[in-house]
Every structure is written in structure tokens, then in C-alpha cells.
PDB file of C-alpha atoms in Angstrom:
ATOM      1  CA  UNK A   1      88.182 148.745  60.053  1.00  0.00           C
ATOM      2  CA  UNK A   2      91.158 147.767  61.341  1.00  0.00           C
ATOM      3  CA  UNK A   3      92.597 144.482  62.531  1.00  0.00           C
ATOM      4  CA  UNK A   4      92.514 144.539  66.229  1.00  0.00           C
ATOM      5  CA  UNK A   5      88.720 145.775  65.605  1.00  0.00           C
ATOM      6  CA  UNK A   6      88.082 142.812  63.274  1.00  0.00           C
ATOM      7  CA  UNK A   7      89.136 140.350  65.959  1.00  0.00           C
ATOM      8  CA  UNK A   8      87.786 141.623  69.049  1.00  0.00           C
ATOM      9  CA  UNK A   9      84.027 141.520  67.332  1.00  0.00           C
ATOM     10  CA  UNK A  10      85.225 137.731  65.930  1.00  0.00           C
ATOM     11  CA  UNK A  11      86.005 137.223  69.150  1.00  0.00           C
ATOM     12  CA  UNK A  12      82.650 139.036  70.533  1.00  0.00           C
ATOM     13  CA  UNK A  13      80.630 136.770  67.984  1.00  0.00           C
ATOM     14  CA  UNK A  14      82.454 133.625  69.416  1.00  0.00           C
ATOM     15  CA  UNK A  15      82.316 134.569  72.950  1.00  0.00           C
ATOM     16  CA  UNK A  16      78.268 135.094  72.043  1.00  0.00           C
ATOM     17  CA  UNK A  17      77.775 131.790  70.258  1.00  0.00           C
ATOM     18  CA  UNK A  18      79.625 129.881  72.854  1.00  0.00           C
ATOM     19  CA  UNK A  19      77.421 131.581  75.448  1.00  0.00           C
ATOM     20  CA  UNK A  20      74.210 130.856  73.243  1.00  0.00           C
ATOM     21  CA  UNK A  21      75.161 126.669  73.369  1.00  0.00           C
ATOM     22  CA  UNK A  22      76.053 126.727  77.135  1.00  0.00           C
ATOM     23  CA  UNK A  23      72.703 128.645  78.084  1.00  0.00           C
ATOM     24  CA  UNK A  24      70.731 126.170  75.993  1.00  0.00           C
ATOM     25  CA  UNK A  25      72.661 123.165  76.831  1.00  0.00           C
ATOM     26  CA  UNK A  26      71.934 124.343  80.892  1.00  0.00           C
ATOM     27  CA  UNK A  27      68.825 125.436  80.399  1.00  0.00           C
ATOM     28  CA  UNK A  28      68.312 121.755  78.688  1.00  0.00           C
ATOM     29  CA  UNK A  29      69.628 120.066  81.697  1.00  0.00           C
ATOM     30  CA  UNK A  30      67.856 121.999  84.305  1.00  0.00           C
ATOM     31  CA  UNK A  31      64.753 120.853  82.835  1.00  0.00           C
ATOM     32  CA  UNK A  32      65.824 117.060  82.397  1.00  0.00           C
ATOM     33  CA  UNK A  33      66.710 116.835  86.017  1.00  0.00           C
ATOM     34  CA  UNK A  34      62.976 118.375  86.286  1.00  0.00           C
ATOM     35  CA  UNK A  35      61.567 115.801  84.483  1.00  0.00           C
ATOM     36  CA  UNK A  36      63.205 112.962  86.069  1.00  0.00           C
ATOM     37  CA  UNK A  37      62.524 113.993  89.395  1.00  0.00           C
ATOM     38  CA  UNK A  38      59.277 114.432  88.282  1.00  0.00           C
ATOM     39  CA  UNK A  39      59.423 110.867  87.726  1.00  0.00           C
ATOM     40  CA  UNK A  40      60.855 109.664  90.523  1.00  0.00           C
ATOM     41  CA  UNK A  41      57.891 110.982  92.939  1.00  0.00           C
ATOM     42  CA  UNK A  42      55.299 109.491  90.528  1.00  0.00           C
ATOM     43  CA  UNK A  43      57.736 105.911  90.675  1.00  0.00           C
ATOM     44  CA  UNK A  44      58.500 106.381  94.486  1.00  0.00           C
ATOM     45  CA  UNK A  45      54.585 107.233  94.990  1.00  0.00           C
ATOM     46  CA  UNK A  46      53.043 104.353  93.050  1.00  0.00           C
ATOM     47  CA  UNK A  47      55.413 101.909  95.000  1.00  0.00           C
ATOM     48  CA  UNK A  48      54.173 103.485  98.519  1.00  0.00           C
ATOM     49  CA  UNK A  49      50.665 103.045  97.656  1.00  0.00           C
ATOM     50  CA  UNK A  50      51.131  99.333  96.835  1.00  0.00           C
ATOM     51  CA  UNK A  51      53.616  98.712  99.133  1.00  0.00           C
ATOM     52  CA  UNK A  52      51.119 100.071 101.155  1.00  0.00           C
ATOM     53  CA  UNK A  53      47.899  97.969  99.829  1.00  0.00           C
ATOM     54  CA  UNK A  54      50.154  94.434  99.727  1.00  0.00           C
ATOM     55  CA  UNK A  55      51.465  94.484 103.160  1.00  0.00           C
ATOM     56  CA  UNK A  56      48.217  95.106 104.880  1.00  0.00           C
ATOM     57  CA  UNK A  57      46.746  92.345 103.194  1.00  0.00           C
ATOM     58  CA  UNK A  58      49.804  90.018 103.715  1.00  0.00           C
ATOM     59  CA  UNK A  59      49.347  90.307 107.089  1.00  0.00           C
ATOM     60  CA  UNK A  60      45.599  90.724 107.062  1.00  0.00           C
ATOM     61  CA  UNK A  61      45.679  87.236 105.355  1.00  0.00           C
ATOM     62  CA  UNK A  62      48.140  85.431 107.651  1.00  0.00           C
ATOM     63  CA  UNK A  63      45.611  86.872 110.504  1.00  0.00           C
ATOM     64  CA  UNK A  64      42.819  84.550 108.495  1.00  0.00           C
ATOM     65  CA  UNK A  65      44.901  81.342 107.815  1.00  0.00           C
ATOM     66  CA  UNK A  66      43.310  78.305 109.044  1.00  0.00           C
ATOM     67  CA  UNK A  67      46.057  75.806 108.708  1.00  0.00           C
ATOM     68  CA  UNK A  68      49.796  76.223 110.464  1.00  0.00           C
ATOM     69  CA  UNK A  69      51.268  75.311 106.637  1.00  0.00           C
ATOM     70  CA  UNK A  70      48.915  78.605 105.296  1.00  0.00           C
ATOM     71  CA  UNK A  71      50.229  80.358 108.310  1.00  0.00           C
ATOM     72  CA  UNK A  72      53.683  79.937 107.336  1.00  0.00           C
ATOM     73  CA  UNK A  73      53.036  80.173 103.714  1.00  0.00           C
ATOM     74  CA  UNK A  74      50.987  83.996 104.489  1.00  0.00           C
ATOM     75  CA  UNK A  75      53.315  85.025 107.033  1.00  0.00           C
ATOM     76  CA  UNK A  76      56.601  84.522 104.881  1.00  0.00           C
ATOM     77  CA  UNK A  77      54.792  86.963 102.542  1.00  0.00           C
ATOM     78  CA  UNK A  78      54.019  89.497 105.040  1.00  0.00           C
ATOM     79  CA  UNK A  79      57.976  89.524 105.913  1.00  0.00           C
ATOM     80  CA  UNK A  80      58.563  90.367 102.026  1.00  0.00           C
ATOM     81  CA  UNK A  81      55.501  92.859 101.006  1.00  0.00           C
ATOM     82  CA  UNK A  82      57.060  94.483 104.535  1.00  0.00           C
ATOM     83  CA  UNK A  83      60.238  94.611 103.991  1.00  0.00           C
ATOM     84  CA  UNK A  84      58.998  96.124  99.788  1.00  0.00           C
ATOM     85  CA  UNK A  85      56.865  98.489 102.367  1.00  0.00           C
ATOM     86  CA  UNK A  86      59.673  99.662 104.123  1.00  0.00           C
ATOM     87  CA  UNK A  87      61.667 100.550 101.484  1.00  0.00           C
ATOM     88  CA  UNK A  88      59.073 102.156  99.870  1.00  0.00           C
ATOM     89  CA  UNK A  89      58.266 104.487 103.328  1.00  0.00           C
ATOM     90  CA  UNK A  90      62.156 105.491 102.648  1.00  0.00           C
ATOM     91  CA  UNK A  91      61.751 106.229  98.974  1.00  0.00           C
ATOM     92  CA  UNK A  92      58.453 107.907  99.332  1.00  0.00           C
ATOM     93  CA  UNK A  93      59.956 110.204 102.191  1.00  0.00           C
ATOM     94  CA  UNK A  94      63.125 111.280 100.171  1.00  0.00           C
ATOM     95  CA  UNK A  95      61.180 112.702  96.701  1.00  0.00           C
ATOM     96  CA  UNK A  96      58.053 113.584  98.551  1.00  0.00           C
ATOM     97  CA  UNK A  97      57.463 117.598 100.098  1.00  0.00           C
ATOM     98  CA  UNK A  98      57.155 118.486 103.691  1.00  0.00           C
ATOM     99  CA  UNK A  99      53.030 118.496 103.573  1.00  0.00           C
ATOM    100  CA  UNK A 100      53.047 114.706 101.280  1.00  0.00           C
ATOM    101  CA  UNK A 101      55.668 113.792 103.788  1.00  0.00           C
ATOM    102  CA  UNK A 102      53.446 114.180 107.350  1.00  0.00           C
ATOM    103  CA  UNK A 103      50.942 111.717 104.897  1.00  0.00           C
ATOM    104  CA  UNK A 104      53.434 109.321 104.526  1.00  0.00           C
ATOM    105  CA  UNK A 105      54.532 109.046 108.490  1.00  0.00           C
ATOM    106  CA  UNK A 106      51.074 108.697 108.649  1.00  0.00           C
ATOM    107  CA  UNK A 107      50.526 105.861 106.657  1.00  0.00           C
ATOM    108  CA  UNK A 108      54.051 103.885 108.187  1.00  0.00           C
ATOM    109  CA  UNK A 109      52.229 104.608 112.030  1.00  0.00           C
ATOM    110  CA  UNK A 110      48.622 103.252 110.470  1.00  0.00           C
ATOM    111  CA  UNK A 111      50.574 100.491 109.611  1.00  0.00           C
ATOM    112  CA  UNK A 112      52.618 100.279 112.572  1.00  0.00           C
ATOM    113  CA  UNK A 113      49.261 100.239 114.790  1.00  0.00           C
ATOM    114  CA  UNK A 114      47.568  97.558 112.385  1.00  0.00           C
ATOM    115  CA  UNK A 115      50.676  95.275 112.660  1.00  0.00           C
ATOM    116  CA  UNK A 116      50.912  95.649 116.355  1.00  0.00           C
ATOM    117  CA  UNK A 117      47.330  94.719 117.142  1.00  0.00           C
ATOM    118  CA  UNK A 118      47.531  91.478 114.338  1.00  0.00           C
ATOM    119  CA  UNK A 119      50.334  90.753 116.529  1.00  0.00           C
ATOM    120  CA  UNK A 120      48.162  90.348 119.652  1.00  0.00           C
ATOM    121  CA  UNK A 121      47.079  86.769 120.722  1.00  0.00           C
ATOM    122  CA  UNK A 122      43.107  88.389 121.648  1.00  0.00           C
ATOM    123  CA  UNK A 123      42.743  90.444 118.453  1.00  0.00           C
ATOM    124  CA  UNK A 124      40.430  92.435 117.513  1.00  0.00           C
ATOM    125  CA  UNK A 125      38.762  91.946 114.248  1.00  0.00           C
ATOM    126  CA  UNK A 126      37.014  95.205 114.149  1.00  0.00           C
ATOM    127  CA  UNK A 127      40.159  97.463 115.400  1.00  0.00           C
ATOM    128  CA  UNK A 128      42.065  95.580 112.756  1.00  0.00           C
ATOM    129  CA  UNK A 129      39.780  96.452 110.172  1.00  0.00           C
ATOM    130  CA  UNK A 130      39.380  99.971 111.458  1.00  0.00           C
ATOM    131  CA  UNK A 131      43.608 100.493 110.793  1.00  0.00           C
ATOM    132  CA  UNK A 132      42.959  98.789 107.303  1.00  0.00           C
ATOM    133  CA  UNK A 133      40.114 101.636 106.297  1.00  0.00           C
ATOM    134  CA  UNK A 134      42.440 104.242 108.052  1.00  0.00           C
ATOM    135  CA  UNK A 135      45.535 102.739 105.829  1.00  0.00           C
ATOM    136  CA  UNK A 136      43.064 102.921 102.699  1.00  0.00           C
ATOM    137  CA  UNK A 137      42.314 106.473 103.467  1.00  0.00           C
ATOM    138  CA  UNK A 138      45.528 107.850 103.986  1.00  0.00           C
ATOM    139  CA  UNK A 139      46.767 106.030 100.926  1.00  0.00           C
ATOM    140  CA  UNK A 140      43.326 108.095  99.305  1.00  0.00           C
ATOM    141  CA  UNK A 141      44.865 111.075 100.256  1.00  0.00           C
ATOM    142  CA  UNK A 142      48.595 110.189  99.997  1.00  0.00           C
ATOM    143  CA  UNK A 143      46.917 109.675  96.173  1.00  0.00           C
ATOM    144  CA  UNK A 144      45.659 113.088  96.086  1.00  0.00           C
ATOM    145  CA  UNK A 145      48.600 114.909  97.502  1.00  0.00           C
ATOM    146  CA  UNK A 146      50.463 113.127  94.644  1.00  0.00           C
ATOM    147  CA  UNK A 147      48.897 114.515  92.039  1.00  0.00           C
ATOM    148  CA  UNK A 148      48.634 117.715  93.597  1.00  0.00           C
ATOM    149  CA  UNK A 149      52.672 117.387  94.435  1.00  0.00           C
ATOM    150  CA  UNK A 150      53.257 116.499  90.032  1.00  0.00           C
ATOM    151  CA  UNK A 151      50.356 119.062  88.911  1.00  0.00           C
ATOM    152  CA  UNK A 152      47.788 116.514  87.639  1.00  0.00           C
ATOM    153  CA  UNK A 153      44.768 118.517  89.269  1.00  0.00           C
TER     154      UNK A 153
END
């Protein structure tokens, strides 16, 4: 075997080895990215469901407060919970696939409707409780959609 053939074989072997290393790195990287995205979805869904429940309860607590001091404390807690819910909504919209985003949007609409009714001077408790039940049903639907998105079913 002459030297040019030996050099060509050495270069071919080296390029094959480097290609294998690069391909392995690339496949590993895509798996890590996929896992990171999945972890982000899990965190976003869990936070959205918890924030939605907390925001609803905070609004309900404000309505049921008996004294001005209780209403003031409940109002501050409601603002904090609503901001958390708002942030969780945006995160949920970022990571959710289209069919799950529909549920996230419905959850937002239901939350706004409940707060609108709670803000009224002449509140209808039945309407508020209906919104709360609908919000709970949407949280349950979001949980089911998240399990499907994440392959837990």
C-alpha cells in the first residue's frame, strides 16, 4: 500500500470517527432539549392549575370577608394571586400545543367572568359558584390534556 492510500484511509477513518462523535453529540443534545421542554411543560401546567385555584379562592375570600380589615387583607392576597395566575397563563400559552391552548384560553375567560361577577355590587352567589365550578372543570380538563401532551396516559 502506498503512502497516499494510507493517508486517505487514515483520513477516512478519522472523518468517520469524528462524524460518529458529532452525530452522538447531536442526538444527545436533541434528547436533552426534548426533556427540558417536557419539564417546562410539566412545571407550566402545574403552576397554571395551582395559580388558577389560588386566584379563584382569593377572590372568593374577599367576597366573604366580614370586616374592612379582612377585606383589605383579602384584596391584597387577591391581587398577588391574580398576578401569579396571569403570569402562569402566559407561560402555559407558551408551552402548550394548540389543542391545549384552547383550554388555557377558556380558563382565562372563566376567571375574568368570575372576577367580573365578584366585582359587582349586587353579586349573585349562584353565578359566582357556577363560575367556580366551571373553573374547576376546566382545571380538570387541563390536567387531562397535560397528561395526554406529556404521554402519561
